[in-house]
Amino acid sequence: MTAFRTPLLTLLALAAPLAARLGAVEHEHDRPFLHPLFSDHTVLQRDMPVPVWGWAAPGSVVTVAMNGAQGTATAAADGRWTVKIGPFPAGGPYTMTVTGAVTVTVNDILMGDVWICSGQSNMEMGIGACNYDDEIKAAEHPDIRLLTVPRKVAKEPTYTADLAWLPCHPDTVTKGLWSGFSAAGYFFGRELNRELKVPIGLIHTSWGGTIAEAWTSAEGLTGMPDFADRLAQVVAARSVPEDEYANQLATWYKANDPGTGANWEKPATDVKDWKDIAVPKPWEQSGVPGFETFDGVAWYRREFDAPADWVGKDLALNLGPIDDLDTTWVNGQPVGSAERYDIARTYTIPAKLVRKGRNSIAVRVLDTGGLGGIWGKPEQLSVGPAGVPPLPLAGTWKIKDSSTLAKLGAPPSRIDSSNPNVVTVLSNGMLEPIVPYAVKGAIWYQGESNAGRAWQYRTLLPAMITDWRTRFGCGDFGFHIVSLAGFMKSAPQPGDNDWAELREAQALTAKQLKNCGLALAIDIGNADDIHPKDKREVGRRLALSALANTYHQTVEWSGPWYAKMAVEGAKIRLHFDHLGGGLVAKGDKLTGFAIAGADHVFTWADAQIDGDTVVVSAAAVAAPEAVRYAWDANPVCDLFNKAGLPAVPFRTDDYPARTRDAK
């Protein structure tokens, strides 16, 4: 490592507004003298002033010393003290000594670049879950350091957590909630380390199945009318008892869900017009018409025959995981409910409800985005008393859609440790504990859970990024977005699609915001698995985006990006940026394009590469006015540049989006 130049050590006095924002959320004894981010093996951000902070008795003096320089701060009225050190170049290892009522020594500090790795399950997915045994064995990188923020839902900002930096090697890279450290994050960091030859610190904070507004602070959402009611509900929910919340939720369903109003849980419910569905499987993958991209409330029903010797006994009803929220009835009486998409449901059917012969099960499911429905493994679905083989429940059920998410409006909010999908709660519990650590930027793999509100995401994602940048105080730090991987059955005919609109929102954000980039995963997805395993390429593409947009290196970081179009008779000519040496077709010909005329009805098109353009036409469209490419949840992706990067999905039209009214 290179040695430091003589450092500048400056003192930062806490401003009154910040002190107020850091109000008494945690008890004084929970606040450590030195924040746990500053532990052995930490990476501090090079080339910018770095805040170091903790808590001490109000008015007491704290000294920070590092590499021959030192500075002091006086603890404020709330006990918080902050000293800024640096800027320093890349280098180390170094030792920091912090002295006050006690003395703390931090060893093996490296100066390099620090990146936040955040999002939902595809960021959370560990390297051990991706079949990378050889990569794990080779993961000996002493100048890459890893830190994982534990899962936490919090009603108000939480300023500390159980944190520790770990040098990257095969034993530490496999530590994590889901088979190790974030695979996408690891491969991103490794690429940067190889290219830049500087230490890399990776802070992983993610939670599967979560929504972007949960990762945004109240201040960040304040300017968005869509979330005003939810923010107010969060404030009110802080003191709502469990039984009162249950009453509020029941009232909300009764008022907003037609199935609840019509008592579809009753055994006598007529299901002759309900549709058959194979269970378990997410309803988007079931092939049931109308459920391909459905978000909202739907009801399941089926019956089972109980033998005479089950009467008078409690039964265990196992339904596997349900995405997202369910309420379950047996013979018209409620037996349980849960709110997590990844928790297997096991409910007790009280003996008094069990009848000899025919018994009815009704399950009301609220899906708030992404996949929905009963989705586990067949063996997870069963019913029966203890001590006897259970009756399997996998197979054909009945299903009926009741209300779309757009029509429902926001349900009442409750804040507890099991529900991360409430506005601000992950910002409070999993981001605030690392604010205002100095960072180079963030990578973000999320959006599946917001796809049903993709139009809203056009505003939400930029608001979240701006919120993070404001809170960390590092200027317009790098922010690099993974465009969703291909998933689900491909549509046989072109049309509107929530996931396509979500990708559009991601691309618009990357294009509009400074120091922001996009890494496509659309061509490396899996139709049958929302968690594709090729996170190595995801990490590489994220690194390309960072090298170009944040580090300003001359490197092609994107595939072809639609620039403009021109109508030429019965054809449309498309022009692109990011040619990467030229356009190429993957396969014999381009098949991912659709074209429409004044009727706005799209049909599959013939497409030909002509130099640096693509010419699109269809015999059925004599007067074309719009083209779409890769406009599906799992589209054909066959336009690339010679740099080997796929074209960004696009549409040339501004026809009304299907998610425009979803709130």
XYZ file of C-alpha atoms in Angstrom:
663
model
C 0.000 0.000 0.000
C 1.114 3.549 -0.603
C 1.890 5.679 2.423
C -0.249 8.687 3.332
C 0.749 12.194 2.529
C 0.620 14.470 5.600
C -3.074 14.449 6.521
C -5.304 17.355 7.319
C -7.428 16.736 10.423
C -10.449 18.957 10.820
C -13.073 19.255 13.515
C -16.747 19.190 12.660
C -19.057 20.843 15.168
C -22.515 19.346 15.131
C -25.133 21.686 13.768
C -28.283 22.121 15.841
C -30.648 20.634 13.218
C -28.575 17.458 13.043
C -28.486 17.175 16.802
C -32.245 17.498 16.844
C -32.616 14.824 14.157
C -30.519 12.499 16.272
C -33.069 12.742 19.092
C -33.530 10.199 21.833
C -34.398 7.134 19.784
C -32.123 4.724 21.609
C -31.339 4.739 25.281
C -28.096 6.461 26.194
C -26.523 3.213 27.353
C -27.134 1.704 23.888
C -24.932 4.297 22.214
C -21.283 3.271 22.053
C -18.323 5.539 22.654
C -17.117 4.778 19.108
C -19.574 3.780 16.411
C -19.107 0.074 15.484
C -18.477 1.002 11.845
C -14.996 1.931 13.073
C -13.747 -1.528 13.945
C -10.649 -3.516 13.082
C -10.250 -4.099 9.314
C -12.397 -1.105 8.354
C -12.041 0.642 5.007
C -12.292 4.436 5.107
C -13.083 6.463 2.015
C -10.023 7.898 0.299
C -9.695 11.408 -1.111
C -12.442 13.061 0.944
C -12.935 14.152 4.574
C -14.150 11.171 6.611
C -16.445 11.616 9.641
C -15.642 9.545 12.725
C -18.270 9.615 15.456
C -19.671 8.130 18.621
C -21.230 9.118 21.937
C -19.833 10.331 25.232
C -20.952 12.331 28.244
C -22.255 15.737 27.109
C -19.477 18.308 27.236
C -16.680 15.751 27.404
C -13.713 15.998 25.048
C -12.820 13.218 22.624
C -9.538 12.982 20.716
C -9.013 11.074 17.476
C -5.438 10.299 16.420
C -4.299 8.605 13.231
C -1.029 8.447 11.336
C 0.664 11.218 13.325
C -2.204 13.711 13.327
C -4.991 14.295 15.788
C -8.148 16.322 16.356
C -10.662 16.834 19.122
C -14.395 17.298 19.506
C -16.708 18.094 22.383
C -19.746 15.853 22.844
C -23.016 17.692 22.217
C -26.035 17.757 24.504
C -27.237 14.405 23.187
C -23.749 12.948 23.687
C -22.831 12.718 20.041
C -19.374 13.802 18.937
C -17.947 13.909 15.414
C -14.454 14.513 14.071
C -13.635 14.665 10.368
C -10.308 13.251 9.249
C -8.563 13.528 5.938
C -8.654 13.593 3.043
C -6.140 10.748 2.647
C -5.017 8.835 -0.452
C -5.368 5.078 -0.815
C -3.092 3.262 1.574
C -2.624 1.452 4.852
C -2.797 -0.468 7.034
C -3.100 2.201 9.737
C -4.153 2.466 13.346
C -6.654 4.908 14.841
C -6.781 5.787 18.537
C -9.888 7.405 20.017
C -9.528 8.759 23.551
C -12.079 10.141 25.980
C -13.374 8.568 29.175
C -12.027 5.375 27.627
C -9.486 4.672 24.892
C -10.341 2.595 21.828
C -7.763 1.455 19.283
C -8.817 0.443 15.779
C -6.283 -1.649 13.866
C -5.700 -2.646 10.254
C -7.454 0.338 8.677
C -7.239 0.705 4.897
C -7.977 3.807 2.858
C -9.828 2.996 -0.361
C -13.314 3.152 -1.856
C -16.456 2.244 0.078
C -19.604 1.055 -1.696
C -23.073 0.301 -0.343
C -24.728 -2.833 -1.788
C -28.494 -2.693 -1.302
C -31.872 -3.823 -2.614
C -34.016 -6.907 -2.327
C -33.380 -10.630 -2.724
C -31.222 -10.544 -5.850
C -28.768 -8.321 -3.995
C -29.174 -10.370 -0.825
C -28.471 -13.670 -2.636
C -25.176 -14.974 -1.290
C -22.258 -16.255 -3.303
C -22.777 -19.705 -1.800
C -26.220 -19.893 -3.431
C -24.846 -19.325 -6.941
C -22.802 -22.485 -7.592
C -19.486 -20.628 -7.420
C -17.370 -23.162 -5.535
C -14.212 -22.276 -7.481
C -14.790 -18.568 -6.932
C -15.241 -19.106 -3.210
C -11.983 -21.041 -2.978
C -10.203 -18.175 -4.758
C -11.801 -15.407 -2.662
C -8.583 -14.468 -0.875
C -8.554 -10.688 -1.152
C -7.040 -9.064 1.953
C -7.650 -5.555 0.633
C -11.369 -6.174 0.084
C -13.345 -5.819 3.308
C -16.935 -6.925 3.916
C -19.589 -5.628 6.307
C -23.221 -6.759 6.547
C -25.945 -4.726 8.230
C -28.354 -7.034 10.097
C -32.027 -7.068 9.182
C -34.048 -4.630 11.242
C -37.429 -2.943 10.967
C -37.496 0.320 12.934
C -40.242 2.839 13.631
C -37.744 5.677 13.969
C -34.100 6.195 12.940
C -31.702 3.777 14.628
C -28.136 4.977 14.862
C -26.179 1.861 15.784
C -26.215 -1.829 14.900
C -24.187 -4.997 15.438
C -21.514 -4.340 12.809
C -18.056 -5.729 12.091
C -15.683 -5.519 9.133
C -14.227 -8.788 7.838
C -11.286 -9.223 5.443
C -12.436 -11.114 2.364
C -11.382 -14.752 2.202
C -13.198 -18.063 1.609
C -14.447 -18.331 5.187
C -15.814 -14.792 5.440
C -17.336 -14.511 1.971
C -19.604 -17.456 2.812
C -20.941 -15.827 5.980
C -24.400 -14.369 5.559
C -28.111 -14.894 5.932
C -28.493 -16.407 2.454
C -25.428 -18.561 1.853
C -22.873 -15.818 2.186
C -22.092 -12.235 1.340
C -24.008 -10.634 -1.529
C -22.787 -12.326 -4.714
C -23.535 -9.309 -6.907
C -21.783 -7.064 -4.397
C -18.745 -9.322 -4.109
C -18.155 -9.591 -7.863
C -18.661 -5.844 -8.259
C -16.079 -5.135 -5.570
C -13.620 -7.658 -6.937
C -13.759 -6.078 -10.394
C -13.128 -2.610 -8.964
C -10.257 -3.902 -6.856
C -8.647 -5.506 -9.904
C -9.077 -2.455 -12.124
C -8.309 0.333 -9.654
C -5.679 -1.391 -7.486
C -7.093 0.223 -4.332
C -8.758 -1.278 -1.247
C -12.508 -1.777 -1.516
C -14.993 -1.762 1.346
C -18.419 -3.301 0.697
C -21.341 -2.559 3.025
C -24.193 -4.967 2.351
C -27.665 -3.897 3.511
C -30.570 -5.610 1.769
C -33.752 -7.569 2.466
C -35.589 -9.821 0.029
C -39.039 -8.911 -1.203
C -38.875 -5.306 -0.051
C -40.192 -2.096 -1.588
C -38.117 0.978 -2.390
C -40.185 3.293 -0.197
C -39.187 1.212 2.836
C -35.577 2.215 2.081
C -36.422 5.935 1.853
C -36.596 8.312 4.806
C -39.663 10.298 5.782
C -37.865 13.439 4.578
C -37.154 11.767 1.241
C -40.821 10.867 0.714
C -42.258 14.153 1.920
C -42.494 15.662 -1.560
C -44.414 12.671 -2.968
C -48.206 12.945 -2.527
C -48.617 9.208 -3.164
C -47.007 8.469 0.189
C -48.524 11.200 2.351
C -51.215 8.940 3.793
C -48.757 6.106 4.388
C -46.337 8.380 6.194
C -49.179 9.573 8.393
C -50.180 5.965 9.023
C -46.646 5.102 10.081
C -46.690 7.863 12.665
C -50.068 6.686 13.924
C -49.059 3.011 13.827
C -46.252 3.528 16.324
C -48.773 3.372 19.136
C -51.477 1.115 17.645
C -52.146 -2.018 19.759
C -52.306 -5.363 17.961
C -56.049 -5.849 18.375
C -56.795 -2.333 17.160
C -54.648 -2.877 14.070
C -56.525 -6.109 13.308
C -59.811 -4.217 13.474
C -58.452 -1.472 11.198
C -57.283 -4.030 8.641
C -60.602 -5.894 8.687
C -62.462 -2.631 8.132
C -60.136 -1.723 5.248
C -60.675 -5.077 3.502
C -64.445 -4.783 3.956
C -64.446 -1.327 2.388
C -62.014 -1.979 -0.477
C -62.081 -5.685 -1.386
C -65.227 -6.969 -3.140
C -64.503 -10.555 -2.114
C -64.426 -9.621 1.540
C -67.626 -7.622 1.149
C -69.299 -10.614 -0.516
C -68.080 -13.046 2.190
C -66.143 -15.311 -0.154
C -64.773 -17.117 2.896
C -68.189 -18.728 3.515
C -68.515 -22.436 2.617
C -71.620 -21.749 0.512
C -69.728 -19.435 -1.861
C -70.521 -20.304 -5.474
C -67.245 -21.007 -7.296
C -68.605 -22.166 -10.643
C -67.123 -19.122 -12.402
C -63.801 -19.323 -10.539
C -60.750 -20.532 -12.443
C -58.662 -23.638 -11.831
C -55.073 -23.079 -10.706
C -52.234 -25.484 -9.967
C -50.969 -24.923 -6.423
C -48.276 -24.221 -5.362
C -46.973 -21.843 -7.996
C -46.948 -18.034 -8.213
C -50.098 -17.048 -10.027
C -48.082 -15.112 -12.632
C -46.526 -18.442 -13.662
C -49.703 -20.503 -13.436
C -50.987 -19.884 -16.950
C -54.334 -18.719 -15.568
C -55.678 -15.959 -17.852
C -55.701 -12.548 -16.216
C -53.001 -13.370 -13.682
C -49.904 -12.908 -15.859
C -49.025 -9.584 -14.203
C -51.720 -9.345 -11.534
C -51.056 -7.406 -8.326
C -53.835 -6.977 -5.795
C -56.258 -9.228 -3.902
C -57.216 -12.697 -5.109
C -58.945 -15.546 -3.314
C -58.145 -19.260 -3.323
C -60.587 -21.994 -2.376
C -60.545 -25.764 -2.088
C -62.138 -28.487 -0.015
C -60.824 -31.541 1.787
C -62.516 -34.609 3.242
C -61.868 -35.277 6.921
C -62.288 -38.898 8.087
C -64.393 -39.574 11.150
C -61.390 -40.068 13.426
C -60.262 -36.458 12.770
C -63.403 -35.031 14.337
C -62.741 -33.588 17.787
C -59.036 -33.081 17.079
C -57.013 -29.990 16.241
C -55.612 -30.090 12.716
C -52.396 -28.531 11.413
C -53.011 -26.640 8.168
C -49.781 -26.142 6.211
C -49.882 -23.852 3.187
C -46.198 -23.092 2.570
C -45.078 -19.521 1.839
C -47.598 -17.047 0.430
C -46.691 -13.841 -1.390
C -47.382 -11.399 0.248
C -50.168 -11.190 2.882
C -52.779 -13.852 3.549
C -55.818 -14.442 5.725
C -57.087 -18.021 5.888
C -60.480 -19.415 6.836
C -61.702 -22.977 7.390
C -65.435 -23.576 7.184
C -65.953 -19.827 7.179
C -63.987 -19.129 10.361
C -60.562 -17.410 10.469
C -57.664 -19.649 11.478
C -54.647 -17.417 10.794
C -52.918 -14.704 8.827
C -49.346 -13.650 8.060
C -47.550 -10.816 6.273
C -44.222 -12.142 4.955
C -43.793 -13.574 1.481
C -41.019 -15.936 2.601
C -42.610 -17.455 5.715
C -44.287 -20.870 5.464
C -47.802 -20.732 6.878
C -48.821 -23.253 9.536
C -52.197 -22.626 11.136
C -54.143 -24.611 13.712
C -57.692 -25.592 12.818
C -59.448 -25.855 16.197
C -61.224 -29.139 16.843
C -64.581 -27.382 17.045
C -64.323 -26.408 13.360
C -63.516 -29.885 12.040
C -66.393 -31.696 10.353
C -66.618 -35.259 9.150
C -66.488 -35.229 5.374
C -66.355 -32.004 3.403
C -64.441 -28.996 4.850
C -63.740 -25.737 3.015
C -60.524 -23.682 2.922
C -60.498 -20.062 1.757
C -57.307 -18.015 1.457
C -57.370 -14.298 0.721
C -54.036 -13.096 -0.677
C -52.872 -9.500 -1.069
C -49.925 -9.224 -3.460
C -48.251 -5.815 -3.361
C -45.853 -6.325 -6.286
C -43.703 -8.881 -8.053
C -44.884 -12.467 -7.752
C -48.035 -13.366 -5.860
C -49.915 -16.289 -4.403
C -49.197 -19.664 -2.816
C -45.759 -20.467 -4.162
C -43.835 -23.036 -2.085
C -43.150 -26.728 -2.650
C -45.915 -29.359 -2.991
C -44.809 -31.156 0.154
C -45.355 -27.962 2.154
C -49.136 -28.103 1.635
C -51.051 -30.502 3.864
C -53.661 -30.851 6.582
C -54.106 -33.356 9.363
C -53.940 -34.097 13.091
C -50.742 -34.868 14.948
C -49.426 -38.405 14.773
C -50.906 -39.454 11.428
C -49.801 -38.918 7.821
C -51.294 -35.611 6.637
C -53.558 -35.180 3.660
C -51.711 -33.468 0.774
C -53.252 -30.219 -0.432
C -51.086 -29.558 -3.485
C -52.950 -29.781 -6.756
C -55.890 -28.005 -8.325
C -57.505 -25.171 -6.372
C -59.989 -22.498 -7.412
C -58.936 -18.851 -7.744
C -60.712 -15.564 -8.418
C -59.287 -12.075 -8.685
C -61.088 -9.572 -6.477
C -59.394 -6.167 -6.811
C -56.298 -4.786 -8.473
C -53.688 -2.995 -6.428
C -54.508 0.257 -8.220
C -58.113 0.147 -6.983
C -57.362 -0.883 -3.411
C -55.437 2.079 -2.067
C -53.008 1.770 0.828
C -53.919 -0.597 3.692
C -53.461 0.532 7.289
C -49.822 0.266 8.359
C -48.385 -1.628 11.250
C -44.764 -1.581 12.277
C -43.371 -4.759 13.764
C -40.253 -6.846 13.358
C -41.866 -9.116 10.752
C -43.053 -6.511 8.240
C -40.341 -4.717 6.257
C -42.729 -3.414 3.599
C -43.804 -0.223 5.316
C -42.561 3.200 4.264
C -39.288 4.309 5.954
C -38.789 1.271 8.220
C -35.680 -0.115 6.477
C -34.261 3.344 5.983
C -34.585 3.686 9.750
C -33.309 0.244 10.683
C -30.791 -0.722 7.994
C -29.517 2.485 6.388
C -29.494 5.046 9.176
C -27.024 2.955 11.255
C -24.348 3.611 8.599
C -25.177 7.318 8.003
C -23.059 9.476 7.490
C -20.176 7.075 6.755
C -18.103 8.427 3.872
C -18.755 6.393 0.719
C -17.894 6.403 -2.968
C -21.336 5.208 -3.994
C -24.010 2.528 -3.988
C -25.217 -0.343 -6.153
C -28.920 -1.155 -6.169
C -30.677 -4.370 -7.265
C -34.372 -3.897 -6.554
C -37.637 -3.304 -8.333
C -39.432 -6.631 -8.544
C -41.581 -5.629 -5.556
C -42.423 -2.245 -7.094
C -43.230 -3.497 -10.600
C -46.972 -3.187 -10.083
C -46.406 0.550 -9.482
C -43.760 1.082 -12.142
C -45.003 4.517 -13.185
C -44.716 5.704 -9.592
C -41.157 4.274 -9.521
C -40.151 6.931 -12.070
C -40.442 9.419 -9.210
C -39.745 7.161 -6.240
C -36.331 5.853 -7.318
C -34.831 9.308 -8.019
C -36.302 10.530 -4.727
C -34.677 7.658 -2.859
C -31.303 8.268 -4.508
C -31.471 11.977 -3.703
C -32.456 11.125 -0.137
C -29.444 8.839 0.308
C -27.045 11.351 -1.207
C -28.344 14.100 1.063
C -28.065 12.006 4.202
C -24.548 10.689 3.580
C -23.239 14.135 2.734
C -20.789 12.913 0.096
C -22.240 14.907 -2.774
C -23.706 13.175 -5.818
C -22.038 9.872 -5.069
C -22.131 7.071 -7.629
C -25.376 5.148 -7.906
C -25.607 2.147 -10.213
C -28.850 0.299 -10.846
C -29.385 -3.285 -11.983
C -32.108 -3.394 -14.622
C -34.317 -6.376 -13.785
C -33.330 -9.806 -15.087
C -35.650 -11.635 -17.442
C -38.206 -13.737 -15.601
C -41.527 -15.533 -16.167
C -43.009 -17.018 -19.317
C -42.492 -14.898 -22.413
C -45.635 -13.293 -23.792
C -46.765 -14.859 -27.093
C -47.890 -11.465 -28.406
C -46.457 -7.998 -27.744
C -48.300 -5.756 -25.313
C -48.080 -3.834 -22.073
C -46.088 -5.219 -19.156
C -45.358 -4.077 -15.596
C -41.762 -5.307 -15.557
C -41.023 -3.568 -18.845
C -42.357 -0.326 -17.382
C -40.245 -0.827 -14.254
C -37.119 -1.243 -16.394
C -38.094 1.935 -18.234
C -38.259 3.778 -14.901
C -34.816 2.443 -13.995
C -33.353 3.547 -17.318
C -34.918 7.006 -17.086
C -33.456 7.440 -13.609
C -29.990 6.382 -14.744
C -30.152 8.798 -17.656
C -31.517 11.781 -15.744
C -29.408 11.752 -12.579
C -25.770 12.757 -12.403
C -23.214 10.022 -11.657
C -25.802 7.302 -12.169
C -25.574 4.188 -14.314
C -27.462 1.094 -15.414
C -26.322 -2.527 -15.561
C -28.586 -4.813 -17.579
C -29.395 -8.342 -16.416
C -32.284 -8.885 -18.815
C -30.374 -11.384 -20.964
C -29.035 -13.467 -18.052
C -32.300 -14.184 -16.262
C -34.232 -17.414 -15.786
C -37.858 -17.858 -16.820
C -38.486 -20.208 -13.898
C -36.407 -18.565 -11.176
C -36.687 -14.974 -10.005
C -33.189 -15.406 -8.543
C -30.900 -16.152 -11.516
C -27.503 -17.414 -10.451
C -25.204 -15.514 -12.811
C -24.315 -12.752 -10.388
C -20.721 -12.666 -11.652
C -21.811 -10.981 -14.878
C -24.148 -8.687 -12.939
C -21.212 -7.597 -10.801
C -18.998 -7.114 -13.850
C -21.567 -4.916 -15.581
C -22.094 -2.871 -12.420
C -18.346 -2.360 -12.260
C -18.274 -1.222 -15.903
C -20.964 1.333 -15.099
C -19.024 2.579 -12.086
C -15.709 2.737 -13.937
C -17.274 4.851 -16.690
C -19.706 7.055 -14.780
C -18.074 7.426 -11.362
C -14.363 6.950 -12.100
C -14.580 8.544 -15.574
C -12.585 5.845 -17.320
C -12.911 5.354 -21.047
C -14.772 2.060 -21.146
C -17.997 0.979 -22.831
C -20.404 0.330 -19.995
C -23.758 -0.052 -21.747
C -25.343 -1.840 -24.624
C -27.114 0.086 -27.399
C -29.374 2.783 -25.948
C -32.248 4.098 -28.083
C -31.643 7.706 -29.161
C -34.194 8.669 -31.832
C -36.373 7.361 -34.650
C -37.427 8.393 -38.140
C -40.449 7.141 -40.086
C -39.489 6.131 -43.621
C -42.708 5.173 -45.381
C -43.796 1.797 -44.037
C -40.620 1.471 -41.981
C -39.104 3.047 -38.905
C -35.364 3.630 -38.610
C -33.942 3.557 -35.078
C -30.746 5.311 -33.992
C -28.708 4.384 -30.921
C -26.067 5.630 -28.540
C -23.486 3.299 -26.955
C -22.711 1.498 -30.187
C -19.674 -0.141 -28.602
C -17.968 -0.671 -31.956
C -21.162 -1.508 -33.815
C -24.527 -3.231 -33.596
C -24.762 -7.016 -33.730
C -27.618 -9.515 -33.717
C -27.497 -12.475 -31.386
C -28.793 -15.258 -33.584
C -29.808 -15.423 -37.218
C -32.042 -12.341 -37.117
C -33.557 -9.804 -34.768
C -36.872 -10.972 -33.315
C -37.358 -8.843 -30.204
C -38.982 -5.860 -31.947
C -42.678 -4.957 -32.191
C -44.305 -2.199 -34.234
C -47.643 -0.369 -34.146
C -49.628 2.133 -36.146
C -52.283 4.640 -35.164
C -54.397 1.927 -33.520
C -51.623 1.396 -30.915
C -51.823 -2.373 -31.439
C -48.357 -3.902 -31.548
C -47.364 -6.796 -33.752
C -44.065 -8.630 -34.059
C -41.816 -6.931 -36.580
C -39.079 -7.661 -39.058
C -35.898 -5.872 -38.002
C -32.612 -5.478 -39.846
C -29.334 -3.894 -38.784
C -28.327 -1.199 -41.262
C -24.964 0.237 -40.255
C -25.440 1.915 -36.893
C -29.240 1.795 -37.141
C -32.024 -0.782 -37.047
C -34.840 -0.680 -39.618
C -38.170 -2.091 -38.412
C -41.333 -2.963 -40.352
C -44.279 -5.351 -40.493
C -46.538 -6.262 -43.390
C -49.617 -5.731 -41.195
C -48.627 -2.147 -40.312
C -48.627 0.061 -43.392
C -48.274 3.362 -41.530
C -46.123 2.720 -38.463
C -45.713 5.244 -35.671
C -44.094 3.369 -32.763
C -41.608 0.610 -31.993
C -40.928 -1.361 -28.838
C -37.975 -3.609 -28.101
C -37.676 -6.259 -25.373
C -40.933 -4.994 -23.874
C -41.882 -7.959 -21.683
C -41.046 -9.489 -18.320
C -38.867 -12.066 -20.070
C -38.357 -10.848 -23.630
C -36.205 -11.981 -26.494
C -32.929 -10.048 -26.178
C -31.039 -10.258 -29.432
C -29.651 -6.764 -30.097
C -26.148 -6.213 -28.710
C -23.121 -4.083 -29.418
C -19.683 -5.440 -30.257
C -18.664 -4.889 -26.635
C -20.986 -7.807 -25.849
C -23.564 -5.770 -23.949
C -27.330 -6.079 -24.547
C -29.475 -3.215 -25.776
C -31.501 -1.346 -23.181
C -35.225 -2.196 -23.556
C -37.196 0.747 -24.886
C -40.348 2.087 -26.463
C -40.541 5.033 -28.834
C -44.156 5.793 -27.897
C -45.693 7.631 -24.981
C -48.924 5.635 -24.893
C -50.524 5.490 -21.424
C -48.655 3.074 -19.173
C -50.652 0.242 -17.637
C -49.293 1.131 -14.177
C -49.955 4.877 -14.443
C -52.762 4.869 -11.861
C -51.297 2.298 -9.471
C -50.527 3.873 -6.113
